[in-house]
XYZ file of C-alpha atoms in Angstrom:
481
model
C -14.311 27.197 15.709
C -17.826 26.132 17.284
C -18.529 23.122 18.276
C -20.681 22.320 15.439
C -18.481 23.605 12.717
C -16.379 20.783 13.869
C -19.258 18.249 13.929
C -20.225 19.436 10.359
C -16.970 18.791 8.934
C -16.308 15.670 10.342
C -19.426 14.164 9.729
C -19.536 15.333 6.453
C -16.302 13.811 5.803
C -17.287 10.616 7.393
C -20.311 10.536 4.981
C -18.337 10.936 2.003
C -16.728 7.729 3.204
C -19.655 6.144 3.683
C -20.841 6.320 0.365
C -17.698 4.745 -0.704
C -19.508 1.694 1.329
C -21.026 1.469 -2.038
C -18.307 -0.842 -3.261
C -18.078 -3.026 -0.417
C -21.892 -3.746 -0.443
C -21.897 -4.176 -4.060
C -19.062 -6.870 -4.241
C -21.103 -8.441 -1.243
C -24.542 -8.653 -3.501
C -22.390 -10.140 -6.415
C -20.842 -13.101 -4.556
C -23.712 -13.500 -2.007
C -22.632 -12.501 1.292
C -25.923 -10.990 2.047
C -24.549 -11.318 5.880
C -22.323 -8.625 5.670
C -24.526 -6.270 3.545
C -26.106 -4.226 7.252
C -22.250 -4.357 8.806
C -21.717 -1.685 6.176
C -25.070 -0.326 5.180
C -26.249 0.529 9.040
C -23.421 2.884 9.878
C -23.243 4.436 6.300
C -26.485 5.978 6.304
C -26.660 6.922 9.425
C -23.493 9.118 8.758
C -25.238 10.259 5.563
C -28.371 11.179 7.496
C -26.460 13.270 10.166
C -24.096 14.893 7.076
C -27.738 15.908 5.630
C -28.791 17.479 9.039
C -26.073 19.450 9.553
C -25.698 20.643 6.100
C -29.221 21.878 6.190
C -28.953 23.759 9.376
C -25.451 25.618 8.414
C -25.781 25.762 4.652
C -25.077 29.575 5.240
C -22.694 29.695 7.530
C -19.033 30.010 6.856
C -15.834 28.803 8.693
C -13.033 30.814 9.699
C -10.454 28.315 10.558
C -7.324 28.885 12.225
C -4.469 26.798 12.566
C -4.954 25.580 15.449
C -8.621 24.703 14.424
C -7.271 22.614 11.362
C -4.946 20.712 13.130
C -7.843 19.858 15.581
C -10.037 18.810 12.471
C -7.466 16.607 11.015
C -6.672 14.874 13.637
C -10.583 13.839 14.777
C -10.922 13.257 11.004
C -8.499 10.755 10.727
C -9.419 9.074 13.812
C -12.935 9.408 13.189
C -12.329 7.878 10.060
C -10.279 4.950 11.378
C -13.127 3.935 13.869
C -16.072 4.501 11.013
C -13.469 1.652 8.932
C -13.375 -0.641 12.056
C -17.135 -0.798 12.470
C -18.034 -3.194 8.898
C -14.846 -5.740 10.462
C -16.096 -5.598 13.526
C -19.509 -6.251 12.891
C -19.806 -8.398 10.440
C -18.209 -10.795 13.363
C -15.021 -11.547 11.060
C -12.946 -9.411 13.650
C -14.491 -10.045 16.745
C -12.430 -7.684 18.804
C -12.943 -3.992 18.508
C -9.215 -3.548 19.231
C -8.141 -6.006 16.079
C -10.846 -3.854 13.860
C -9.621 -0.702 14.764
C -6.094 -1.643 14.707
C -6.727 -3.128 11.260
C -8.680 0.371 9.894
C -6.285 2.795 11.263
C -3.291 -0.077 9.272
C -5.957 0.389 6.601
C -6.332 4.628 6.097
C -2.892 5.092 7.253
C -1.479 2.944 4.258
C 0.498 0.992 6.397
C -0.332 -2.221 5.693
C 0.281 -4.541 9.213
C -2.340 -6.597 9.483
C -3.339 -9.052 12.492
C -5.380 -11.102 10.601
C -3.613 -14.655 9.854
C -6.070 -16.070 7.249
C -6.796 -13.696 4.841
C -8.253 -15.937 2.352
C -11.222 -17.266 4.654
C -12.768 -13.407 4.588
C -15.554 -12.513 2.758
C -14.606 -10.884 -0.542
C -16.402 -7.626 0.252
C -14.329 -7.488 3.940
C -11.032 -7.737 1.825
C -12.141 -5.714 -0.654
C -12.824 -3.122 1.989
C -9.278 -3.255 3.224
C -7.577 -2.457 0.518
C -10.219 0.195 -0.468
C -9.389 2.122 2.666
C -5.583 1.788 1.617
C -7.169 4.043 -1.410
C -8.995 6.599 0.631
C -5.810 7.004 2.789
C -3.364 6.764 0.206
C -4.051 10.429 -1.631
C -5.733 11.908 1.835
C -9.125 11.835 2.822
C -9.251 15.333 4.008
C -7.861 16.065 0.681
C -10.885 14.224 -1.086
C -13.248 16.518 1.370
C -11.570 19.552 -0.166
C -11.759 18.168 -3.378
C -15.693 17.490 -3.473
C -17.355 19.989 -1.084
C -15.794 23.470 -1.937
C -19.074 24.882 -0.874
C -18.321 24.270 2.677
C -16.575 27.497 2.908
C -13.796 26.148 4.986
C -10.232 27.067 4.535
C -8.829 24.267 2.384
C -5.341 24.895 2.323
C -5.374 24.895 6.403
C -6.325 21.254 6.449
C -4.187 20.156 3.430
C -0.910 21.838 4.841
C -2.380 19.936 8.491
C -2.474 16.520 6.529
C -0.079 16.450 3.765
C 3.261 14.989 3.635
C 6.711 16.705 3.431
C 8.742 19.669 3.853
C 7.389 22.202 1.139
C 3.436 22.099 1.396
C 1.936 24.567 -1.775
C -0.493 24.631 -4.588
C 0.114 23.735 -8.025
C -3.051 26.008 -8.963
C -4.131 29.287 -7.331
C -7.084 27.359 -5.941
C -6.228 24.489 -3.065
C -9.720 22.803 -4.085
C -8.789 22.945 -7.901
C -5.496 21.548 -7.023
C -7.221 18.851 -4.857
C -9.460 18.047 -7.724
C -6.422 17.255 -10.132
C -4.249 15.183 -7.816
C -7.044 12.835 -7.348
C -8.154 12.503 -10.951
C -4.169 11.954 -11.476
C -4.614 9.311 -9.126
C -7.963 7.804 -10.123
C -6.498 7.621 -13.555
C -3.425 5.535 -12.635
C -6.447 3.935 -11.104
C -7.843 2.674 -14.149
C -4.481 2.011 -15.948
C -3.237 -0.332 -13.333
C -6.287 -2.334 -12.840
C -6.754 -2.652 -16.433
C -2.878 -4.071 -17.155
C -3.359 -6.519 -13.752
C -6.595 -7.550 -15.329
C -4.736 -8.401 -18.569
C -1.679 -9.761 -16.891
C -4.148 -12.546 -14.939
C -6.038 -11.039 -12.147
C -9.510 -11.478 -12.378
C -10.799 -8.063 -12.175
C -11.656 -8.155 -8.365
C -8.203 -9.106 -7.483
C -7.135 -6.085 -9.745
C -8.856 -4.129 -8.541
C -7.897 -4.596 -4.477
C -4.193 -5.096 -5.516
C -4.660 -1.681 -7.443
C -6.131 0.204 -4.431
C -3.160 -1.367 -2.039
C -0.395 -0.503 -4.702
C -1.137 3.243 -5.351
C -2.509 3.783 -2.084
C 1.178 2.563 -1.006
C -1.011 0.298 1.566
C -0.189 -3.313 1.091
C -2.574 -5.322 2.025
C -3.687 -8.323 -0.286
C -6.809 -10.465 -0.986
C -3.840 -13.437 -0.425
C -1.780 -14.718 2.682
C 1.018 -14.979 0.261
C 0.937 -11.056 -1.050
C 2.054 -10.788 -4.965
C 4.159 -14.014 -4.386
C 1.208 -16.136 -5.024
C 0.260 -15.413 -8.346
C 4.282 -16.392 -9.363
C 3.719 -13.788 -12.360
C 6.550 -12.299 -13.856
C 4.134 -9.364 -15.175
C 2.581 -8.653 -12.381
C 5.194 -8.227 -10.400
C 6.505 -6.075 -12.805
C 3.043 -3.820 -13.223
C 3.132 -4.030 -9.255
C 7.116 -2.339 -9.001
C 6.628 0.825 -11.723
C 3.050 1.421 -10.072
C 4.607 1.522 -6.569
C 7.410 3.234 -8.002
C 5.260 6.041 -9.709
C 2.827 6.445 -5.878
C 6.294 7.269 -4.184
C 7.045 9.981 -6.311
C 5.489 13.588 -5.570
C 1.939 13.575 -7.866
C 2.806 17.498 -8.238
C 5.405 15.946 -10.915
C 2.898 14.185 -12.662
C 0.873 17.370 -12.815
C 3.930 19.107 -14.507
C 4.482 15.842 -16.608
C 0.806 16.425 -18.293
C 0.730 20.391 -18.497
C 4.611 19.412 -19.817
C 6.231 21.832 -17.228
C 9.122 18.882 -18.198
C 11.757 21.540 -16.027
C 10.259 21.517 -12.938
C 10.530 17.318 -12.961
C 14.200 17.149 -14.244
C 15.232 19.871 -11.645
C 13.607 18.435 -8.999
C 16.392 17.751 -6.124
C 14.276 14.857 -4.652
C 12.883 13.025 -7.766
C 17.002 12.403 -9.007
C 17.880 11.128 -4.846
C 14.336 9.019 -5.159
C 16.092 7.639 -8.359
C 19.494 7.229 -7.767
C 18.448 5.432 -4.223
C 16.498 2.972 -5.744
C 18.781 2.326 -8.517
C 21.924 2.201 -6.328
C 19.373 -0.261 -3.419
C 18.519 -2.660 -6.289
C 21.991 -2.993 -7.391
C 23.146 -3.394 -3.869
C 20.286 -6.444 -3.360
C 21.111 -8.259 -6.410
C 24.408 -8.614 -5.455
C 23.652 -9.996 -2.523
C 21.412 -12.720 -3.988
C 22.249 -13.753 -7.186
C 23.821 -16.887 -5.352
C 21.124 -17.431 -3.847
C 18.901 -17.701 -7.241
C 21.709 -17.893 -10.034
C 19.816 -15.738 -12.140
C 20.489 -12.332 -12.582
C 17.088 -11.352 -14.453
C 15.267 -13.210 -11.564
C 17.538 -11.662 -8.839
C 17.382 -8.068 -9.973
C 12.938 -8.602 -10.445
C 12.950 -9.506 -7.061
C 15.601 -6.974 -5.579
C 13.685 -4.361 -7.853
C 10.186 -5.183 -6.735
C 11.379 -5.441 -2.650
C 13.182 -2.079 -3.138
C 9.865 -0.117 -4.658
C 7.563 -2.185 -1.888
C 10.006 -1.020 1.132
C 10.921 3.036 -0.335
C 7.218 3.629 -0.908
C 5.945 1.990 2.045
C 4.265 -0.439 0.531
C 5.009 -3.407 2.198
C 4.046 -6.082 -0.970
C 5.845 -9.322 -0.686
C 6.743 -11.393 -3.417
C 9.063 -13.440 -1.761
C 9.801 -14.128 2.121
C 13.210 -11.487 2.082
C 13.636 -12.629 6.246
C 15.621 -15.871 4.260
C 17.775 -13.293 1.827
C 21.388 -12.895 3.130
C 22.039 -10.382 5.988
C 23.664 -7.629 3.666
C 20.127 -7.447 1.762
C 18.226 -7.448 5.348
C 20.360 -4.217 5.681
C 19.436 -2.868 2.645
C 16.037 -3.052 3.230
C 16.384 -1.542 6.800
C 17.718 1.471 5.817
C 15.448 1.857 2.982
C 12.566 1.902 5.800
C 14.307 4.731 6.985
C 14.248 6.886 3.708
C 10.368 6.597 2.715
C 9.246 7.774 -0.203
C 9.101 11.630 -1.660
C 7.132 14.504 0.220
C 3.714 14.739 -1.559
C 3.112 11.253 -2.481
C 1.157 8.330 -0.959
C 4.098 6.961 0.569
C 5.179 7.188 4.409
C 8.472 7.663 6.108
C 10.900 10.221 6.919
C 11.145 11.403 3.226
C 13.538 11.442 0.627
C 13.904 15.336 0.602
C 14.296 15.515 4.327
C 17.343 13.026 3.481
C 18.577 15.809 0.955
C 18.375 18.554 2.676
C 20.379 17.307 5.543
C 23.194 15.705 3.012
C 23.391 19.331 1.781
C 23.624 20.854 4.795
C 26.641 18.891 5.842
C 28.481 19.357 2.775
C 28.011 23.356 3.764
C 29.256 22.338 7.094
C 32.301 20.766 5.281
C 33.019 23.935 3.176
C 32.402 26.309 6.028
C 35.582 24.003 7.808
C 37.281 25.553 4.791
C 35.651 28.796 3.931
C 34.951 29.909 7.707
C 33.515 33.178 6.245
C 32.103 31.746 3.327
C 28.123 31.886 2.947
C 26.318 28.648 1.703
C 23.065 27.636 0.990
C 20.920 24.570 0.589
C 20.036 24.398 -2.786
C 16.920 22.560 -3.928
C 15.380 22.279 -7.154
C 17.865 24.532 -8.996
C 16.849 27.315 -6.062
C 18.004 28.535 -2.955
C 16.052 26.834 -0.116
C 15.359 28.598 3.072
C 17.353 28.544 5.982
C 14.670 27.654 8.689
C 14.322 24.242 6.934
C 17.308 22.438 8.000
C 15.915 23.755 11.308
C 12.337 21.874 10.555
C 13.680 19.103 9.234
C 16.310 18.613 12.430
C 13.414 18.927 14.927
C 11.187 16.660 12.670
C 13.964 13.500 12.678
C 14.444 14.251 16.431
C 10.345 13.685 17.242
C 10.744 10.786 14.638
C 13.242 8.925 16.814
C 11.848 9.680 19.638
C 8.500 8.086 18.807
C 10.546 5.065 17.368
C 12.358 4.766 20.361
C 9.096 4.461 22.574
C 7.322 2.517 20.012
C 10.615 -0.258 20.128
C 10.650 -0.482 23.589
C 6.705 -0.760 23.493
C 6.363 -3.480 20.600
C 9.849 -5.038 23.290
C 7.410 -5.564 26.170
C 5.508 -8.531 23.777
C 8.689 -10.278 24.359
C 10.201 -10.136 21.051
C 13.515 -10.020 19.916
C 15.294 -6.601 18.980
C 15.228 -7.035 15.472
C 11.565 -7.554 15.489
C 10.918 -4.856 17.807
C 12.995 -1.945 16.416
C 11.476 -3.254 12.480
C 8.379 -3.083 14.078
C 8.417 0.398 15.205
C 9.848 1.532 11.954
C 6.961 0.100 10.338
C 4.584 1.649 11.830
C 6.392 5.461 12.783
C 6.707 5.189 8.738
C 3.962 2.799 7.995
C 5.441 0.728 6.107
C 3.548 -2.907 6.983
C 6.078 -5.374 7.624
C 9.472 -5.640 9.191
C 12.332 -8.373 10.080
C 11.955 -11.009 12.543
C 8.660 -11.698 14.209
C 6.869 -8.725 12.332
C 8.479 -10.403 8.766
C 6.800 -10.491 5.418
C 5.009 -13.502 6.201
C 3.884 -12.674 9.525
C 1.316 -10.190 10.806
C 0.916 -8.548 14.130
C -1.844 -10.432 15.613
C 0.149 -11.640 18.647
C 0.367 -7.857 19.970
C -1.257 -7.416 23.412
C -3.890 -5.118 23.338
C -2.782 -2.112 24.920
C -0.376 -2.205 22.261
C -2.053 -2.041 19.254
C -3.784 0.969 20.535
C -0.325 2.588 20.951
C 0.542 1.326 17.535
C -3.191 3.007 16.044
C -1.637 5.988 17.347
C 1.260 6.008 16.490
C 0.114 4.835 12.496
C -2.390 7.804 12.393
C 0.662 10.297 13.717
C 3.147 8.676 11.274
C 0.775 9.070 8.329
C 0.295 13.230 9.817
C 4.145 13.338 9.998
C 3.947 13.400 14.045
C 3.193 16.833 14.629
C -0.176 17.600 13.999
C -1.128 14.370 16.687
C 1.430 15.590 19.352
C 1.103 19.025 19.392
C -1.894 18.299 21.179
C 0.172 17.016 24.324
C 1.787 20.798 24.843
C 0.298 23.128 27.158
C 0.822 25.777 25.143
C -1.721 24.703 22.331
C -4.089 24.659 24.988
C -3.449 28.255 26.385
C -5.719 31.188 24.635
């Protein structure tokens, strides 16, 4: 790819976020803060300006992209897009340091949540709403939203959606990867709607809704409050919170089947009935745990319920501060951080299906033990997988540790405790937002030295492109014709 097929396709997808900007500056001209109007105006249009340029000077050119030329574009896109997010915080002088902004955008696109900012409420209400809006943007894939709208780019789609999307089995629902594009994001603009309609009703004011919306399905987490969810001490919307990050962990292919009523492909799905039975069986778990604590066993399973959803699909909502729940549901919640949500959705982590496949293979390995000459299969979705996946998904959970390990010892050298520092890796290898200790729900990560929030940027944007498409740049061989 030339030089300035790359610049095209950046910039163009760095305009389309720009005139997203619209939101921001309008919530800014409603409630006054006329201040902040050129921190997102300036950089918009000059990104709309260049996307013009170059769209006039190659409107007949086509792209032939490889592989190796998608994974390039991804990964400038998404860090192109995490500095464009940093430049509004930074300034509009509300995050003075160009590390903090950065670190907060790349928290922001990646949908992980972990903010350094300790005073939340102080911001202007177009900086917060910004925040979560970029939770949005991130949450369904911004190179997906490219595809979506500019078709007539003529580059190959389904390179940079396989180079950005999550999980093990990376296809179409539709013949055409732009068409398929298109309907995952209406699916998601119309839960969209839904939820910030019910929050509305439920006691939001519709701003509120509408920023707690764009964290909740964009599996993000961050809140117009210092106190998450908990400070609106709503029974309903906690409970419109849990289904909607419920429904963003689950693979939007499913909804697509749910509305064309392909009802077989959901109920055979091998991942949907784990991503069920896990959180039914973590929920359980956590309400046993503190039901002495709150002697209410409606109260205890809403809060077990809603911590469950907010850890499984990344989320990283509060409602309560879980660092004071017993030690047993501490656990729970750890492991959960290392499950994620399912391949396809808006959520982070390792993956339920990755968790699946692995269980299956080592009940083969158990009936081999017994039937030496036996020959097993891993069967997923009612179908026999194939056999270089266990393969994929062994070398994945290898590179994941690996980066956790380095990221631990990293977030160590702050001089935190273990607990904080191996939660804190976790959350942001899976970007989940907060962890235990130091990096709890009521915490943030603005005591991080600088150096390492640029590791943890990193390491957020590689999470969110499951780790591969931002390392393979650090092998020779991708740089060898």
């Amino acid at each position: 790819m030339s030089l300035f097929n790359f610049f095209r396709i950046n910039i163009l997808l760095l305009a389309i976020i720009s005139i997203t900007f619209v939101l921001p500056i309008g919530v800014a001209m409603y409630y006054q803060e006329y201040q902040v109007i050129p921190s997102f105006f300036v950089p918009g249009i000059i990104c709309i300006g260049l996307a013009a340029i170059t769209l006039l000077l190659g409107r007949r050119k086509k792209v032939a992209m490889t592989p190796r030329d998608a994974f390039v574009v991804v990964a400038a896109a998404w860090t192109f897009a995490s500095f464009l997010g940093a430049l509004p915080l930074y300034f509009s002088g509300w995050v003075p340091k160009f590390t903090d902004a950065f670190f907060e955008s790349a928290s922001g696109f990646t949908t992980t949540g972990a903010s350094n900012l300790s005073d939340l409420e102080i911001l202007p209400m177009s900086i917060n709403m910004w925040r979560c809006q970029m939770h949005w943007l991130g949450g369904m894939g911004i190179v997906a939203l490219t595809v979506a709208l500019m078709p007539l780019l003529g580059v190959g789609g389904f390179q940079l959606i396989k180079a950005e999307t999550t999980g093990v089995e990376k296809g179409k629902v539709t013949p055409k990867i732009a068409t398929t594009a298109k309907i995952l994001w209406i699916i998601y603009f119309s839960f969209t709607v839904i939820q910030t309609v019910l929050l509305r009703v439920a006691g939001m004011t519709w701003y509120d809704a509408l920023a707690h919306t764009f964290s909740t399905l964009g599996t993000g987490g961050f809140s117009t409050k210092n106190a998450s969810i908990g400070y609106y001490q709503s029974p309903s919307i906690q409970w419109i919170c849990t289904i909607f990050m419920l429904l963003a962990g689950v693979n939007f292919s499913l909804f697509y089947y749910a509305v064309t009523r392909k009802f077989k492909e959901i109920f055979q799905n091998s991942e949907f009935k784990a991503y069920i039975a896990i959180v039914l069986a973590a929920t359980l778990g956590i309400t046993g745990f503190i039901f002495t604590r709150y002697n209410s066993f409606g109260y205890s399973f809403r809060e077990a319920l809603f911590q469950v959803a907010s850890i499984i699909s990344t989320t990283g909502f509060a409602s309560v501060d879980f660092n004071l729940w017993p030690v047993g549901a501490q656990l729970i919640l750890f492991l959960l951080m290392l499950v994620g949500g399912c391949s396809g959705s808006t959520a982070g982590g390792i993956k339920v299906v990755r968790w699946v496949i692995l269980s299956k293979q080592t009940a083969n390995e158990v009936r081999k033990m017994l039937h030496p000459h036996g020959v097993f299969t891993v069967q997923l979705n009612g179908r026999a997988g194939r056999k270089d996946v266990v393969f994929s998904v062994a070398g994945f959970l290898f590179l994941y540790f690996f980066i956790f390990a380095i990221t631990a010892l990293v977030a160590a050298c702050n001089g935190i405790d273990a607990i904080s520092s191996i939660t804190a890796s976790l959350a942001m290898v899976g970007n989940i937002g907060p962890g235990l200790g130091a990096v709890g729900p009521m915490a943030n990560y603005e005591f991080f030295a600088p150096a390492t929030k640029w590791w943890f940027s990193f390491v957020m944007i590689a999470g969110r492109l499951e780790l591969y498409t931002m390392l393979i740049f650090f092998m020779p061989s991708f740089w060898k014709r």
